[in-house]
Amino acid sequence: MPSSIFKWISLAMVAVFLSGCGSLTVLDPQGPVAEQQSSLIWLSIWFMIFIVLVVFVLLTIMLVKYRDRGNNDNYDPSIEGSHKLEFIWTIIPIVIVTILSIPTVITIYSLEEAPEIEEVDAQQEPLVIHATSANWKWIFSYPEEGIETINYINIPVDRPVLFKLTSADSMASFWVPQLGGQKYSMSGMETELFLAATEVGQYEGRNANFTGEGFAEQRFTVNAQTDEAFNEWVEDTQENAPSLSEDEYVHLMVPGHAEEMTFSSTHLEFVNHAYDATYSLEKRAELGYEAHSPHSREGKAFDLPILSQPINTDKTYEVELDDE
Amino acid sequence: MPLRWDEFIVTGDPFILAAQISIALTSIIAVVALTYFKKWKMLWTDWITTVDHKKIGIMYIACALLMLFRGGVDAMMMRTQLAAPELDFLSSQHYNEIFTTHGTIMIIFMAMPFLIGLMNVVVPLQIGARDLAFPFLNNLSFWTFFFGMALFNISFVIGGSPSAGWTSYFPLASNDFSPGVGQNYYALGIQLSGIGTLATGINFIVTILRMRTKGMSLMKMPMFTWTVFITSLIIVLAFPVLTVALAMMTFDLLFGTHFFTLQGEGLDMLWANLFWIWGHPEVYIVALPAFGIFSEIISTFARKKLFGYNAMVASIVVISGLSFLVWVHHFFTMGNSAAVNSFFSITTMAISVPTGVKIFNWLFTLHKGKIRFTTPMLWSLGFIPNFVIGGVTGVMLAMAAADYQYHNTYFLVSHFHYVLIAATVFACFAGLIYWYPKMFGHRMNERIGKWVFWIFMIGFNVCFFPQYFLGLDGMPRRIYTYLEGDGWFSLNLISTLGAFMMAAAFALFVYNIYYSWRYEKRDTTGDPWDGRTLEWATSSAIPPHYNFAHQPEVVERDAFWDMKEKGIDLNASTDYQKIHMPNHTWLGPVMAFFMFAASFALVFSWWIPAILSGVAIFVCMIIRSFDYNDGYYVSVEEIEETERKAKEA
């Protein structure tokens, strides 16, 4: 019977749904931003389960009760509609949409502000980090501390972090699901995203917006540390890490992946991609890099000059589509 | 960059090589078969040059099924690559090309032509007309679509496919980041078929407004015709935006302008805005006709009038209006102000109100009915629960603050597949099976059809339901591989198994076409389902080229049902009059061919062939504008002969 199968499927779906959700990254928030989002998501999930069940039950009843049995006593082909019923099922969705709109709008506005952290008494000023995407790596600058990292960040817990996002080339999307939702990074402009972590730990971050061949590996790590550990790391970096020269920095503009790196100065001293959209294209060209069709037979490999810290040349712009 | 001749044909990939060989073999077999059976002339006069809306509709559907196969093969390859972590089945670049072509083909070259094909076959019959308002234009529309499809599809064997996603966001899609000819194919292939779609929209608006038979007022039109009318309005309002955006893209790619690029202060988000100002209404272009098909089928097999006809019409009008006010929800994460995101959150959620009204009206059409579970009805009933899951997750995505977590993830992928497959694809199957006897004179086998439905429906849920959880677990869309430590293996494997179930169902469906052609009983009544609307009122199973010997007169909604109740036989009288019909045209396919030639030349920046083909297009237009041939009359004798044969059968 189709109807009983529908019922079975719907019940199974709800069971799977509820049992599986607790361990999912997005529903396992580790900071106040992700927390607000996950509670909004849970609110909507309950409403949606209610709506789905109403429709499934109603459909099942209709199919069981009014299937063709040869002589249906209750068959009534004269019905054209009912203003009363139609009014009801216009009003109910309007009410539901209104109920969902209010927390949605409140959360949208709230996410634009630095998150309040309940565990601490005195709210600290947000830590500012410039996050720049460049095919296919993430470059992080701490302007106040004067340090720069590639493909990882250390942040203190219980302090809001203001990410100033921009891109050296393709449009990317900065996302650390356990700390909060994503936002685009675009070259020639700056977008802002507040996040915060309340638990010490390591969180996966990545670019979520497709940027071509190396997109899947365009990932980074967020290390949320205690205040002391963070300050120690900052001081250590300022003293011991090499500084970043522009000659070295331009190599990051060539498409490819990179290992984690740490520097005691920032690229903001010579370029901010939010105000210079074509910097990376110009520097690539100066290095002799040319973009070739992926189906072209030449120019796949590009020899990168050596940086003071390693760029992972295994994962650079080298694809062997043709030569096997 | 000048093209190197040894790179003209894509080489080096075993799958592409296999595709090249199979394309070559199929072409040779087709040519040999046509020559051997002496069918070239038949092909030319009966099909290529035809202006008969039913034949054009069948050609649209045939192409759409072919594209469903092509897009489906792409999908199977993607699902195979993602079945387990770090597989080497496809390279990153190859995967990117495949998901790009999968999306573009399924929307532009599968969903739309499938529905346009059904519209072509059904709408003139439903309104009691003899053809569309502009039969020549209809032929031209089909051929521009056909050649656009051909152009887009040859990209993977000649020159290389686009790989920047079906949305082709800038700056990724610019020459700096997507070198090669792939993006040129994207811009020109879609542009060419888009011209045909725009013309189709105009054609159906005029047809529905001007060609309805006597007595059929707007509020007596069948619901499918209503949805086609509103869809056509959306097409005419939305497609020009795509035309302009693609033209700007083409200029950026070929002529060095900077509308969207990094250089010259180009605006990458301008492309995204223009794309979705077309792209969101596009969703309703493929959803509204689906709603119309379900309305017809549910009403027929519940043997009841559609519940709340007026509200159904009102809700599609409201949906079409709202569809132009929600495009920003495709990029809530662009960094819009809170006010902008709030506005678009609310307009998006508001769409659920008229859509919900439709769902409940369908449910209450079943109320106090006599429901027969035929295959078209199964697809229509299966649509309701699956579409509701897609709909409610759509509301979840509409909540911008939560969308920051769903955006670009498998949650979104699952949502739009639930909406587009449960509505559009289910409707294509339902509509094709429902109207199959009108096109080919026999039904599709019901027993095999039910197997197809259940395997497909279950496979669809097995494939896409786990993807909601993958999304909530942080799996982004469009990645070609993932790590074992990500913890996405088991759900991906399940999803892949589901995908292969859907593929098996499709194969069985194709087998059913063959099986039914061989073994299914021929329909002699013209009304195999006990239908309600005028397409079932023609004198024979397959309507003659002039559709109706006597144009029907409409008194009530569900006009044919009304006639049957009152005992009126439309075909009783043998007092015929000559019928005016349009002529065949060689100009449509030829003009479209030159558009193809010009576009192909532009893809490779061959300026001289492009210009020559452009001149040829204008010559065709000039010939057309001096063409005083305005049709011919079907003689009374021919009508008598045709109708007599229909009655004998």
CSV table of C-alpha atoms in Angstrom, one decimal, chain B residues 201-482:
chain,number,residue,atom,x,y,z
B,201,GLY,CA,7.5,32.6,-23.9
B,202,ILE,CA,6.1,35.2,-26.2
B,203,ASN,CA,4.5,32.5,-28.4
B,204,PHE,CA,2.6,31.0,-25.5
B,205,ILE,CA,1.4,34.3,-24.1
B,206,VAL,CA,-0.1,35.3,-27.4
B,207,THR,CA,-1.4,31.7,-28.0
B,208,ILE,CA,-3.2,31.6,-24.7
B,209,LEU,CA,-4.5,35.1,-24.9
B,210,ARG,CA,-5.7,35.0,-28.5
B,211,MET,CA,-6.3,31.4,-29.6
B,212,ARG,CA,-8.7,30.0,-27.0
B,213,THR,CA,-11.7,28.3,-28.5
B,214,LYS,CA,-15.2,29.7,-28.1
B,215,GLY,CA,-16.5,30.0,-24.6
B,216,MET,CA,-13.2,29.4,-22.9
B,217,SER,CA,-12.8,32.4,-20.7
B,218,LEU,CA,-9.6,32.9,-18.7
B,219,MET,CA,-11.1,31.5,-15.6
B,220,LYS,CA,-12.3,28.4,-17.4
B,221,MET,CA,-8.8,27.5,-18.7
B,222,PRO,CA,-7.4,24.2,-17.5
B,223,MET,CA,-4.9,24.7,-14.6
B,224,PHE,CA,-1.9,23.5,-16.7
B,225,THR,CA,-2.7,26.2,-19.3
B,226,TRP,CA,-2.9,28.7,-16.5
B,227,THR,CA,0.5,27.8,-15.2
B,228,VAL,CA,2.0,27.9,-18.7
B,229,PHE,CA,0.6,31.3,-19.2
B,230,ILE,CA,2.1,32.6,-15.9
B,231,THR,CA,5.4,30.8,-16.7
B,232,SER,CA,5.5,32.5,-20.1
B,233,LEU,CA,5.1,35.9,-18.4
B,234,ILE,CA,8.0,35.1,-16.1
B,235,ILE,CA,10.1,33.9,-19.1
B,236,VAL,CA,9.5,37.2,-20.9
B,237,LEU,CA,10.4,39.2,-17.8
B,238,ALA,CA,13.4,37.2,-16.6
B,239,PHE,CA,15.2,35.9,-19.7
B,240,PRO,CA,16.2,39.4,-21.0
B,241,VAL,CA,18.2,39.8,-17.8
B,242,LEU,CA,20.1,36.6,-18.6
B,243,THR,CA,20.5,37.6,-22.2
B,244,VAL,CA,22.2,40.9,-21.2
B,245,ALA,CA,24.3,39.3,-18.5
B,246,LEU,CA,25.5,36.6,-20.9
B,247,ALA,CA,26.3,39.2,-23.5
B,248,MET,CA,28.3,41.2,-20.9
B,249,MET,CA,30.1,37.9,-20.0
B,250,THR,CA,30.8,37.2,-23.6
B,251,PHE,CA,32.3,40.7,-24.0
B,252,ASP,CA,34.5,40.1,-20.9
B,253,LEU,CA,35.7,36.7,-22.2
B,254,LEU,CA,36.2,37.6,-25.9
B,255,PHE,CA,36.7,41.3,-26.3
B,256,GLY,CA,38.5,42.3,-23.1
B,257,THR,CA,35.8,44.4,-21.4
B,258,HIS,CA,35.8,44.5,-17.6
B,259,PHE,CA,32.2,44.3,-16.5
B,260,PHE,CA,32.8,41.6,-14.0
B,261,THR,CA,36.6,41.0,-13.9
B,262,LEU,CA,39.1,42.1,-11.2
B,263,GLN,CA,40.7,44.6,-13.6
B,264,GLY,CA,39.0,47.9,-14.5
B,265,GLU,CA,37.0,48.0,-11.3
B,266,GLY,CA,34.7,45.2,-12.6
B,267,LEU,CA,32.0,44.1,-10.2
B,268,ASP,CA,32.0,40.4,-9.6
B,269,MET,CA,28.8,40.7,-7.5
B,270,LEU,CA,27.1,42.4,-10.4
B,271,TRP,CA,27.2,39.1,-12.2
B,272,ALA,CA,25.9,37.3,-9.2
B,273,ASN,CA,23.0,39.7,-8.9
B,274,LEU,CA,22.1,39.6,-12.6
B,275,PHE,CA,22.4,35.8,-12.7
B,276,TRP,CA,20.0,35.3,-9.8
B,277,ILE,CA,17.6,38.0,-10.9
B,278,TRP,CA,17.1,35.6,-13.8
B,279,GLY,CA,18.0,32.5,-11.8
B,280,HIS,CA,15.4,32.7,-9.1
B,281,PRO,CA,12.4,33.2,-11.4
B,282,GLU,CA,13.9,30.4,-13.4
B,283,VAL,CA,13.2,28.1,-10.5
B,284,TYR,CA,9.6,29.0,-10.9
B,285,ILE,CA,9.7,28.7,-14.7
B,286,VAL,CA,10.4,25.0,-14.1
B,287,ALA,CA,8.2,24.6,-11.0
B,288,LEU,CA,4.9,26.3,-12.1
B,289,PRO,CA,4.2,24.1,-15.1
B,290,ALA,CA,5.0,21.1,-12.9
B,291,PHE,CA,2.3,22.3,-10.5
B,292,GLY,CA,0.0,22.6,-13.5
B,293,ILE,CA,0.7,19.0,-14.5
B,294,PHE,CA,0.0,17.7,-11.0
B,295,SER,CA,-3.2,19.7,-10.8
B,296,GLU,CA,-4.5,18.0,-14.0
B,297,ILE,CA,-3.4,14.5,-13.0
B,298,ILE,CA,-4.6,14.7,-9.4
B,299,SER,CA,-8.0,16.0,-10.5
B,300,THR,CA,-8.3,13.4,-13.3
B,301,PHE,CA,-7.5,10.4,-11.1
B,302,ALA,CA,-9.4,11.6,-8.0
B,303,ARG,CA,-12.3,12.0,-10.5
B,304,LYS,CA,-13.0,15.4,-9.0
B,305,LYS,CA,-12.8,19.1,-9.9
B,306,LEU,CA,-9.7,20.8,-8.7
B,307,PHE,CA,-10.3,22.0,-5.2
B,308,GLY,CA,-10.2,25.8,-4.9
B,309,TYR,CA,-9.5,26.7,-8.6
B,310,ASN,CA,-9.6,30.4,-7.9
B,311,ALA,CA,-7.1,30.2,-5.0
B,312,MET,CA,-4.9,28.0,-7.2
B,313,VAL,CA,-4.8,30.7,-9.9
B,314,ALA,CA,-4.3,33.4,-7.3
B,315,SER,CA,-1.4,31.5,-5.7
B,316,ILE,CA,0.5,31.0,-8.9
B,317,VAL,CA,0.1,34.7,-9.7
B,318,VAL,CA,1.4,35.6,-6.2
B,319,ILE,CA,4.3,33.1,-6.5
B,320,SER,CA,5.3,34.6,-9.8
B,321,GLY,CA,5.4,38.1,-8.4
B,322,LEU,CA,7.4,37.1,-5.3
B,323,SER,CA,9.8,35.1,-7.4
B,324,PHE,CA,11.3,38.4,-8.6
B,325,LEU,CA,11.7,39.7,-5.0
B,326,VAL,CA,13.9,37.0,-3.5
B,327,TRP,CA,17.1,36.7,-5.5
B,328,VAL,CA,19.4,38.0,-2.8
B,329,HIS,CA,18.8,34.8,-0.7
B,330,HIS,CA,21.3,33.1,-3.0
B,331,PHE,CA,24.0,35.3,-1.4
B,332,PHE,CA,23.0,36.3,2.1
B,333,THR,CA,26.7,35.8,2.9
B,334,MET,CA,27.8,38.6,0.6
B,335,GLY,CA,28.0,41.0,3.5
B,336,ASN,CA,24.7,42.8,2.9
B,337,SER,CA,23.4,45.0,5.6
B,338,ALA,CA,21.2,43.4,8.2
B,339,ALA,CA,18.2,45.3,6.8
B,340,VAL,CA,18.7,43.9,3.3
B,341,ASN,CA,19.1,40.3,4.6
B,342,SER,CA,16.0,40.7,6.8
B,343,PHE,CA,13.9,42.0,3.9
B,344,PHE,CA,14.9,39.1,1.6
B,345,SER,CA,14.5,36.5,4.4
B,346,ILE,CA,10.9,37.6,4.8
B,347,THR,CA,10.0,37.8,1.1
B,348,THR,CA,11.5,34.3,0.7
B,349,MET,CA,9.6,32.8,3.6
B,350,ALA,CA,6.4,34.5,2.2
B,351,ILE,CA,6.6,32.2,-0.9
B,352,SER,CA,5.7,29.3,1.4
B,353,VAL,CA,2.3,30.8,2.0
B,354,PRO,CA,0.9,30.5,-1.6
B,355,THR,CA,2.8,27.3,-2.0
B,356,GLY,CA,1.3,25.9,1.1
B,357,VAL,CA,-2.2,26.9,-0.1
B,358,LYS,CA,-1.5,24.8,-3.2
B,359,ILE,CA,-0.4,21.8,-1.3
B,360,PHE,CA,-3.6,21.8,0.8
B,361,ASN,CA,-5.8,22.4,-2.2
B,362,TRP,CA,-4.3,19.3,-3.8
B,363,LEU,CA,-4.8,17.3,-0.7
B,364,PHE,CA,-8.5,18.4,-0.6
B,365,THR,CA,-8.9,17.6,-4.2
B,366,LEU,CA,-8.4,14.0,-3.1
B,367,HIS,CA,-11.0,14.5,-0.3
B,368,LYS,CA,-14.2,12.6,-1.2
B,369,GLY,CA,-12.7,11.4,-4.5
B,370,LYS,CA,-12.4,8.0,-6.1
B,371,ILE,CA,-8.6,7.7,-6.3
B,372,ARG,CA,-7.1,5.4,-9.0
B,373,PHE,CA,-3.4,4.7,-8.4
B,374,THR,CA,-2.2,4.9,-12.1
B,375,THR,CA,1.5,5.7,-12.7
B,376,PRO,CA,1.0,9.3,-13.5
B,377,MET,CA,-1.0,9.6,-10.3
B,378,LEU,CA,1.7,7.8,-8.3
B,379,TRP,CA,4.3,10.4,-9.5
B,380,SER,CA,1.9,13.2,-8.6
B,381,LEU,CA,1.1,11.8,-5.1
B,382,GLY,CA,4.8,11.1,-4.5
B,383,PHE,CA,5.5,14.7,-5.3
B,384,ILE,CA,3.5,16.0,-2.3
B,385,PRO,CA,5.5,14.5,0.6
B,386,ASN,CA,8.9,14.9,-1.1
B,387,PHE,CA,8.2,18.4,-2.2
B,388,VAL,CA,7.1,19.3,1.3
B,389,ILE,CA,10.4,18.2,2.6
B,390,GLY,CA,12.1,20.3,0.0
B,391,GLY,CA,9.8,23.2,0.8
B,392,VAL,CA,10.3,23.3,4.6
B,393,THR,CA,14.1,23.1,4.2
B,394,GLY,CA,13.7,26.0,1.8
B,395,VAL,CA,12.1,28.0,4.6
B,396,MET,CA,15.0,27.0,6.9
B,397,LEU,CA,17.4,28.3,4.2
B,398,ALA,CA,15.4,31.5,4.0
B,399,MET,CA,16.3,32.4,7.6
B,400,ALA,CA,19.4,34.4,6.7
B,401,ALA,CA,21.0,34.1,10.1
B,402,ALA,CA,20.8,30.3,9.9
B,403,ASP,CA,21.7,30.3,6.2
B,404,TYR,CA,25.2,31.5,7.0
B,405,GLN,CA,25.7,27.9,8.2
B,406,TYR,CA,23.8,26.2,5.3
B,407,HIS,CA,25.2,28.3,2.5
B,408,ASN,CA,27.4,26.4,0.0
B,409,THR,CA,26.8,23.1,1.8
B,410,TYR,CA,25.2,19.8,1.0
B,411,PHE,CA,22.1,21.0,3.0
B,412,LEU,CA,21.5,23.4,0.1
B,413,VAL,CA,22.3,20.7,-2.5
B,414,SER,CA,19.8,18.4,-0.9
B,415,HIS,CA,17.2,21.2,-0.6
B,416,PHE,CA,17.2,22.1,-4.3
B,417,HIS,CA,17.3,18.5,-5.4
B,418,TYR,CA,14.3,17.8,-3.3
B,419,VAL,CA,12.5,20.8,-4.9
B,420,LEU,CA,13.6,20.3,-8.4
B,421,ILE,CA,13.4,16.5,-8.6
B,422,ALA,CA,10.2,16.1,-6.6
B,423,ALA,CA,8.5,18.9,-8.5
B,424,THR,CA,10.0,19.2,-12.0
B,425,VAL,CA,11.4,15.7,-12.6
B,426,PHE,CA,8.4,13.9,-11.1
B,427,ALA,CA,6.2,16.2,-13.2
B,428,CYS,CA,8.1,15.4,-16.3
B,429,PHE,CA,7.6,11.7,-15.8
B,430,ALA,CA,4.0,12.1,-14.7
B,431,GLY,CA,3.2,14.4,-17.6
B,432,LEU,CA,5.0,12.3,-20.2
B,433,ILE,CA,3.2,9.1,-19.1
B,434,TYR,CA,-0.1,10.9,-18.8
B,435,TRP,CA,0.0,12.4,-22.3
B,436,TYR,CA,2.0,9.6,-23.8
B,437,PRO,CA,-1.1,8.1,-25.5
B,438,LYS,CA,-1.8,11.5,-27.1
B,439,MET,CA,1.6,11.5,-28.6
B,440,PHE,CA,2.1,7.9,-29.6
B,441,GLY,CA,-1.3,6.3,-29.6
B,442,HIS,CA,-0.6,3.8,-26.8
B,443,ARG,CA,0.0,4.0,-23.0
B,444,MET,CA,3.2,3.1,-21.3
B,445,ASN,CA,3.1,-0.2,-19.5
B,446,GLU,CA,1.7,0.3,-16.0
B,447,ARG,CA,3.4,-2.6,-14.3
B,448,ILE,CA,6.9,-1.6,-15.4
B,449,GLY,CA,5.9,2.1,-14.8
B,450,LYS,CA,5.1,1.4,-11.1
B,451,TRP,CA,8.4,-0.4,-10.6
B,452,VAL,CA,10.1,2.7,-12.2
B,453,PHE,CA,8.3,5.0,-9.8
B,454,TRP,CA,9.1,3.1,-6.6
B,455,ILE,CA,12.7,2.4,-7.4
B,456,PHE,CA,13.2,6.1,-8.4
B,457,MET,CA,11.3,7.5,-5.5
B,458,ILE,CA,13.1,5.4,-2.9
B,459,GLY,CA,16.5,5.9,-4.6
B,460,PHE,CA,15.9,9.6,-4.6
B,461,ASN,CA,15.3,9.7,-0.9
B,462,VAL,CA,18.3,7.4,-0.2
B,463,CYS,CA,20.4,9.6,-2.3
B,464,PHE,CA,19.4,13.1,-1.1
B,465,PHE,CA,18.1,12.7,2.5
B,466,PRO,CA,21.5,11.9,3.9
B,467,GLN,CA,22.8,15.0,2.3
B,468,TYR,CA,20.9,17.3,4.7
B,469,PHE,CA,23.0,15.7,7.5
B,470,LEU,CA,26.2,16.0,5.5
B,471,GLY,CA,25.5,19.7,5.1
B,472,LEU,CA,24.8,20.1,8.8
B,473,ASP,CA,28.1,18.2,9.4
B,474,GLY,CA,29.9,20.9,7.5
B,475,MET,CA,30.4,19.3,4.1
B,476,PRO,CA,30.6,22.0,1.4
B,477,ARG,CA,29.2,21.5,-2.0
B,478,ARG,CA,31.5,21.2,-5.1
B,479,ILE,CA,34.5,19.6,-3.3
B,480,TYR,CA,35.8,16.8,-5.4
B,481,THR,CA,37.1,14.8,-2.4
B,482,TYR,CA,37.2,14.8,1.4
